[in-house]
Short mmCIF file of C-alpha atoms and ligand atoms in Angstrom, two decimals:
data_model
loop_
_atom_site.label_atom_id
_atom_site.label_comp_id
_atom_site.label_asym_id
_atom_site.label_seq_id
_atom_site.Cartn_x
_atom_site.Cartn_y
_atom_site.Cartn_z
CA UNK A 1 -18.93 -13.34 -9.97
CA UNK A 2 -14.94 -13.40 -10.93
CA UNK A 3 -14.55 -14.06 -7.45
CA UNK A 4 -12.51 -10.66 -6.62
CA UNK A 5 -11.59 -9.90 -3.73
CA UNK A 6 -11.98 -6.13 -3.44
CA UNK A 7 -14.07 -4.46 -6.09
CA UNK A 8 -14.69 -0.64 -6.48
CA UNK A 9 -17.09 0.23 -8.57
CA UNK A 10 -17.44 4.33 -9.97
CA UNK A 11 -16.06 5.83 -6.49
CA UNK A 12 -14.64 9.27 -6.95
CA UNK A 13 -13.78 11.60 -4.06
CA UNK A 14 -14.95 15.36 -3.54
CA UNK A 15 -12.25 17.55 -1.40
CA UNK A 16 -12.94 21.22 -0.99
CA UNK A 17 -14.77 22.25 -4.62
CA UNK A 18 -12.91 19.70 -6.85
CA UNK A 19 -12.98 15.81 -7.72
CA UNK A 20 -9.68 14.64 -6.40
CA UNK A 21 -10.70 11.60 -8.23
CA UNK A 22 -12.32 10.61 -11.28
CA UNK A 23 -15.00 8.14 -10.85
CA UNK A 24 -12.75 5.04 -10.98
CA UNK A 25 -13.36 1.24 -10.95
CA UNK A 26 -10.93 -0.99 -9.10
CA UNK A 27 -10.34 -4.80 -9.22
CA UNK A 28 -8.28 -7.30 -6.98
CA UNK A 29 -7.85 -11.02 -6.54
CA UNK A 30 -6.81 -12.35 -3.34
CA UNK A 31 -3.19 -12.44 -3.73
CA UNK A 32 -2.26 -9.91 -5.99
CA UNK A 33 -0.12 -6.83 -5.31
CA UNK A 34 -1.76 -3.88 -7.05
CA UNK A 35 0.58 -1.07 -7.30
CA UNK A 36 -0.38 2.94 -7.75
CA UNK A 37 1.96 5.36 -9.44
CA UNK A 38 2.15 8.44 -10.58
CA UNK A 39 3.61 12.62 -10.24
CA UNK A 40 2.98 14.27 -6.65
CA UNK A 41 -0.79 15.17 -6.27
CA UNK A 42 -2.06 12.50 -8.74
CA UNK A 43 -4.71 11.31 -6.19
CA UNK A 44 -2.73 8.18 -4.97
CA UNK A 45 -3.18 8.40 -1.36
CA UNK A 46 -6.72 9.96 -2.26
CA UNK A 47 -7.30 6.72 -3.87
CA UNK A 48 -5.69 4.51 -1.19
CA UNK A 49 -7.90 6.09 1.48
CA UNK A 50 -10.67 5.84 -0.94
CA UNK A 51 -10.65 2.06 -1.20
CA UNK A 52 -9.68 1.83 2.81
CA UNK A 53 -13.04 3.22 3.40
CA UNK A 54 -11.22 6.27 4.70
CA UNK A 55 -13.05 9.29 2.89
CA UNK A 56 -16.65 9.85 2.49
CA UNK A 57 -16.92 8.73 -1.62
CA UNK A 58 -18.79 11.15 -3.82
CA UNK A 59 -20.22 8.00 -5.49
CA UNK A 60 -19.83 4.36 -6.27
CA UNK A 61 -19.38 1.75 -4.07
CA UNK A 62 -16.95 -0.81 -2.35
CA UNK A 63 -17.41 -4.51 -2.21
CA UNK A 64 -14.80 -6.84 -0.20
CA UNK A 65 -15.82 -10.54 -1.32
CA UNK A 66 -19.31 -9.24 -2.58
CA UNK A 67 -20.49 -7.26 0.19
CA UNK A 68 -20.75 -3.90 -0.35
CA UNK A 69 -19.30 -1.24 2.54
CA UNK A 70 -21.91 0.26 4.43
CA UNK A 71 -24.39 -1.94 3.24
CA UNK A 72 -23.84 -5.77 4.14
CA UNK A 73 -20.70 -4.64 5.21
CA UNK A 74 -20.88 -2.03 8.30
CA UNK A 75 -17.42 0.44 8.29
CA UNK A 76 -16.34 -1.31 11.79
CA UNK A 77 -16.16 -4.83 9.97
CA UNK A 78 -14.50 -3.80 7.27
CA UNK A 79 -12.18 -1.89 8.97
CA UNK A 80 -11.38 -5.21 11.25
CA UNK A 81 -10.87 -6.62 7.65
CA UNK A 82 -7.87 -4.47 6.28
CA UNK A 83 -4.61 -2.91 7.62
CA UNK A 84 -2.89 0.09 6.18
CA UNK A 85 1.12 1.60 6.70
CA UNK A 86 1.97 4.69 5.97
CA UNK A 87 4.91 6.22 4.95
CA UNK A 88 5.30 7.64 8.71
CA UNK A 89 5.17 4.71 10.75
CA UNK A 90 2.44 5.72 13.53
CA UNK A 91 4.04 4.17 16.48
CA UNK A 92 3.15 4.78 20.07
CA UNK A 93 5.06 4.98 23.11
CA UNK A 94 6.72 1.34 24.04
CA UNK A 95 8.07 -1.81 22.96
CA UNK A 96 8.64 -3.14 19.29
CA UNK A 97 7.07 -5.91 20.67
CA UNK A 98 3.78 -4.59 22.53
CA UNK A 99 3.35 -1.81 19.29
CA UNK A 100 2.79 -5.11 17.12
CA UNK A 101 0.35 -6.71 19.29
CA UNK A 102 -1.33 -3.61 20.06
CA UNK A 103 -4.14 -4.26 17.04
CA UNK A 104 -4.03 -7.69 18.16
CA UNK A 105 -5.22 -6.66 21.96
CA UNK A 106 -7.57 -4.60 20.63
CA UNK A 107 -9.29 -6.92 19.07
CA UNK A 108 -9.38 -8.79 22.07
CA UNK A 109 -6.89 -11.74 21.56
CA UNK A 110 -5.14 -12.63 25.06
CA UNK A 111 -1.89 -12.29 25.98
CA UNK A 112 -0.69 -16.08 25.31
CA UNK A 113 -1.73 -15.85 21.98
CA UNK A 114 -1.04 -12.50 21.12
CA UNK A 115 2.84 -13.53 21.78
CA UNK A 116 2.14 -16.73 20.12
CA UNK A 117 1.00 -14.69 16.70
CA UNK A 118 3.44 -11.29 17.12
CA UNK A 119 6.74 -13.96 17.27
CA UNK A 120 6.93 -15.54 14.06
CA UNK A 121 5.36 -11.64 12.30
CA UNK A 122 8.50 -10.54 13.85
CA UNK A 123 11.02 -13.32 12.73
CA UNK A 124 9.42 -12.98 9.16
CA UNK A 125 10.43 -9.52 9.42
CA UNK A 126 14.12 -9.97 10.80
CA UNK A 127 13.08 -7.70 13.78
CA UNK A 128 12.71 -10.24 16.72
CA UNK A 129 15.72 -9.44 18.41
CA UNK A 130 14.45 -5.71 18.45
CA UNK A 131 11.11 -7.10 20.15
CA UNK A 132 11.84 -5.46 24.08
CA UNK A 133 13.74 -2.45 21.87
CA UNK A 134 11.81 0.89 23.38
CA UNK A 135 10.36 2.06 19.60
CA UNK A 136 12.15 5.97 20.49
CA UNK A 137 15.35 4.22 19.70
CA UNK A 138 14.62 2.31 16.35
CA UNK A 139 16.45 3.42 12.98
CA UNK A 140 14.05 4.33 10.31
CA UNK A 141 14.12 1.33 8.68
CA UNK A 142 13.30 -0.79 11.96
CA UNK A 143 10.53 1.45 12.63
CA UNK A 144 9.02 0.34 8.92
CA UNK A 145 9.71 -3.20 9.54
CA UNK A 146 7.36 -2.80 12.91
CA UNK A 147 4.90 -0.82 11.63
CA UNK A 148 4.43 -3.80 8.59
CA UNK A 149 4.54 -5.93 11.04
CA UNK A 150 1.56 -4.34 13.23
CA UNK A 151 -0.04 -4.86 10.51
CA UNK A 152 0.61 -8.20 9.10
CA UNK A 153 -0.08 -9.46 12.50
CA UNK A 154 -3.49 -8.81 11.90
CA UNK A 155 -3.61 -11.22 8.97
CA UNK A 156 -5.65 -8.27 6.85
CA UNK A 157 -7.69 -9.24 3.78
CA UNK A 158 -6.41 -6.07 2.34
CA UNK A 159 -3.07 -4.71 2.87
CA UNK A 160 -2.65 -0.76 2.30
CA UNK A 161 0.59 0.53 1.76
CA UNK A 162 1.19 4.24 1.23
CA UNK A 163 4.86 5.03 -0.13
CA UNK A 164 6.12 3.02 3.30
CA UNK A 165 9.66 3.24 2.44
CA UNK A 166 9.96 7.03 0.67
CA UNK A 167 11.30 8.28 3.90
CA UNK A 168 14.23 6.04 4.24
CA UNK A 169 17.55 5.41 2.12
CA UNK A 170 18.02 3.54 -0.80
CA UNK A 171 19.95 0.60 0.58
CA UNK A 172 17.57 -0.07 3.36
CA UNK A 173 14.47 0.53 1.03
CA UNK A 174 15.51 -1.55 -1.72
CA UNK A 175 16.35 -4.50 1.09
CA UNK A 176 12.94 -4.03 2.72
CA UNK A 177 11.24 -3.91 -0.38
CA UNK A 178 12.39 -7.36 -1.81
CA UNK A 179 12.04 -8.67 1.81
CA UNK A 180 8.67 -7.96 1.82
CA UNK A 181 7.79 -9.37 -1.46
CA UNK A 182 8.77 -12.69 -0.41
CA UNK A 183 6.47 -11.62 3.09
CA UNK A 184 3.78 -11.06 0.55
CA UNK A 185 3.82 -13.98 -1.92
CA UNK A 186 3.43 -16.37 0.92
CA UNK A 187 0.20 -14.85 1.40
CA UNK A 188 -3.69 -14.91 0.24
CA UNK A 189 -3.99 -11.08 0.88
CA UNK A 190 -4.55 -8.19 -1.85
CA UNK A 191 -2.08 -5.40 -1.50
CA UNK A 192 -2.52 -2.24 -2.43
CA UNK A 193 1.18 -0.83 -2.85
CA UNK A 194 1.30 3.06 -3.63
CA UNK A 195 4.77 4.02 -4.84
CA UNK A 196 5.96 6.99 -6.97
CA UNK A 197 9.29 4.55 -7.34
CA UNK A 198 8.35 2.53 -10.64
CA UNK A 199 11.45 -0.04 -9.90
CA UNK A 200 10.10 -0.23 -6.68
CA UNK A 201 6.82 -0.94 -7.56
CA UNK A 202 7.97 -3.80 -10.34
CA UNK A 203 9.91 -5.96 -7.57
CA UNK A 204 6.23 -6.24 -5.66
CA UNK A 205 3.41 -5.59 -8.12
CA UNK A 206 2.55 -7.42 -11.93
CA UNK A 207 -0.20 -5.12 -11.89
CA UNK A 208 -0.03 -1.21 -11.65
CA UNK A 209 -2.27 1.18 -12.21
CA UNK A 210 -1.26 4.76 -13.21
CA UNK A 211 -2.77 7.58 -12.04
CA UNK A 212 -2.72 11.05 -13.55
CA UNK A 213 -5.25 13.89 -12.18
CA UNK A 214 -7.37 11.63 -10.42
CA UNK A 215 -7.89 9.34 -13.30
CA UNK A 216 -6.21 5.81 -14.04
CA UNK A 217 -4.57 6.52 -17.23
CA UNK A 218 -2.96 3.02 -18.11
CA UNK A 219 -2.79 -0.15 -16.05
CA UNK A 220 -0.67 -2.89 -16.88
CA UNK A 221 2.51 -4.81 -15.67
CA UNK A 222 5.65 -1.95 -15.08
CA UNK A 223 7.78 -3.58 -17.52
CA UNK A 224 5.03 -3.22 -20.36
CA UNK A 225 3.95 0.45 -19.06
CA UNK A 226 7.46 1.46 -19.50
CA UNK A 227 8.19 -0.37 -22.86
CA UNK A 228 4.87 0.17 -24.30
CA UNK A 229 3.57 4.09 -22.86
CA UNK A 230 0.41 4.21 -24.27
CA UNK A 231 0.44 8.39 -24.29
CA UNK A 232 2.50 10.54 -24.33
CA UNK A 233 1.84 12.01 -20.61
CA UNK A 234 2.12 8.36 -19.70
CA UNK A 235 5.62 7.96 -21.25
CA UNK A 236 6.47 11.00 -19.30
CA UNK A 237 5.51 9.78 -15.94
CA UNK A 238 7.11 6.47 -15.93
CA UNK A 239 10.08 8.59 -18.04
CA UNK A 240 9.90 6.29 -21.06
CA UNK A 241 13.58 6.16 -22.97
CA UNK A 242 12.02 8.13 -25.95
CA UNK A 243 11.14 11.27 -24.07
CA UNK A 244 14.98 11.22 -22.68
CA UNK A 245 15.91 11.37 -25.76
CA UNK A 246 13.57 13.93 -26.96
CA UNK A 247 15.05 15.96 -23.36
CA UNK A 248 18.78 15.60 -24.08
CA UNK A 249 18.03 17.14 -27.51
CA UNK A 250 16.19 19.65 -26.67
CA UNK A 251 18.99 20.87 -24.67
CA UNK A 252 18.30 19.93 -20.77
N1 LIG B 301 -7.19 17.04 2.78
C1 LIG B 301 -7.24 17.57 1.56
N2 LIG B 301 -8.04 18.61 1.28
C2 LIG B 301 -8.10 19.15 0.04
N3 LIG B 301 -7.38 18.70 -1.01
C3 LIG B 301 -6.57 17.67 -0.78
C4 LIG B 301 -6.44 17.05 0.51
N4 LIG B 301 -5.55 16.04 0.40
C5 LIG B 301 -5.14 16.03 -0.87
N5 LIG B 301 -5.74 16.99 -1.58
C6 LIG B 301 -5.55 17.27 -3.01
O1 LIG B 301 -5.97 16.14 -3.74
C7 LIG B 301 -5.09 15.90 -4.82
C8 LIG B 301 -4.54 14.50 -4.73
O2 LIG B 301 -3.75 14.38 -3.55
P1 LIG B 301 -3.09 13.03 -3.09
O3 LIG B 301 -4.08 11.94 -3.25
O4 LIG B 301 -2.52 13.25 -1.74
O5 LIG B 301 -1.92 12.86 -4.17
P2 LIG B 301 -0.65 11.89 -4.19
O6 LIG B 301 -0.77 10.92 -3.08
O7 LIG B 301 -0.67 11.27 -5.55
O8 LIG B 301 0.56 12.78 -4.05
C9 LIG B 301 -4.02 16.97 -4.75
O9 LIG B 301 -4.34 17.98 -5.65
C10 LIG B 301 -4.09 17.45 -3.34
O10 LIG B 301 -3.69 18.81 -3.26
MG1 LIG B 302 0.42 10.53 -1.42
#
């Protein structure tokens, strides 16, 4: 064993009559932050849910620290295992505060140390003066931060992030996003970061994958994927500075 953390191994996904994706094999070490990019409908978030045991696979197979899902590893478990955001942040009725320890009750931790855990997620995330704020009256942004941090709380083996910061403005996504990779690298978590922001994805990730069709087409650090496309199509989804070139002189 290479001692990775989460392994997939051939999974491809079946929706309606077509393979959303490919069969595809997937590697992380604990952590790493693995980003996903590619054009609108590549199969990111198919992907994503694939690997967060969220969609019935069409084959292959799913292994978290050698233990395969629904074998040795029963959906429940695994579930208990990972956390996922999502580019809405799914927050219910209530405080900052009692949204982040919501998982936390859930699992059953009591109230002493569920405050005792949720206080330093929410200094880490610069949101612990917001921690008796009613969540109806949080900024974008703020709502992000808590729905990361209902998650981190959870201390997650696997971290699933689906474009969390498209919906917000450049400013506040570009401060969250280096914010959060100093959140990340003082953790032993994989993170599975899906942007379709390659700048984004190079402040959190030395490893992306890019996706194309429901295949990985290249995989390699952003800076290299950029400098070194190795198609074509590739060069045109990170936007290589050949193919603007080959744009402004064709006219566009
Ligand atoms: N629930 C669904 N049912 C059928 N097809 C879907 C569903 N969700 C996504 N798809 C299709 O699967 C492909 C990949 O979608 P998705 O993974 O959401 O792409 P991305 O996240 O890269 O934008 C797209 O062609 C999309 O139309
Ligand atoms: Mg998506």
């Amino acid at each position: 064993m290479t001692g990775a953390l989460l392994r997939a191994t051939g999974i491809s996904v079946h929706r309606g009559s077509r393979l959303t994706l490919q069969p595809t094999d997937f590697l992380a070490h604990a952590g790493e932050t693995i980003g996903i990019y590619g054009p609108n409908g590549a199969g990111k978030s198919t992907l994503l849910q694939a690997l967060a045991g969220l969609l019935p696979l069409a084959s292959g197979s799913i292994a978290l620290k050698g233990q395969i899902l629904g074998r040795e590893l029963p959906p429940l478990a695994y579930h208990r295992r990972i956390a996922a955001v999502f580019q809405q942040p799914l927050l219910l009725r209530g405080t900052v505060g009692h949204n982040v320890g919501l998982g936390l009750a859930l699992r059953g931790v009591g109230r002493i140390e569920r405050q005792a855990r949720v206080k330093p997620v929410l200094e880490q995330l610069k949101i612990d003066h917001l921690a008796d704020r009613n969540i109806a009256t949080l900024s974008g942004g703020e709502a992000q931060r808590t729905s990361l941090a209902r998650a981190l709380v959870l201390e997650p083996e696997v971290l699933f992030l689906d474009e969390p910061f498209a919906a917000l403005d450049q400013p506040t996504r570009r401060r969250l996003v280096q914010e959060l990779a100093v959140v990340l690298r003082a953790r032993r978590m994989v993170t599975v970061f899906v942007s379709h922001d390659l700048a984004e994805a190079s402040i959190l990730c030395v490893r992306c994958l890019i996706i194309d069709a429901g295949t990985i087409i290249q995989e390699g650090s952003p800076q290299g994927i950029v400098q070194h496309p190795g198609t074509r199509r590739v060069a045109e989804i990170v936007g290589s500075d050949h193919l603007w070139d080959a744009r402004t002189n064709s006219g566009q």
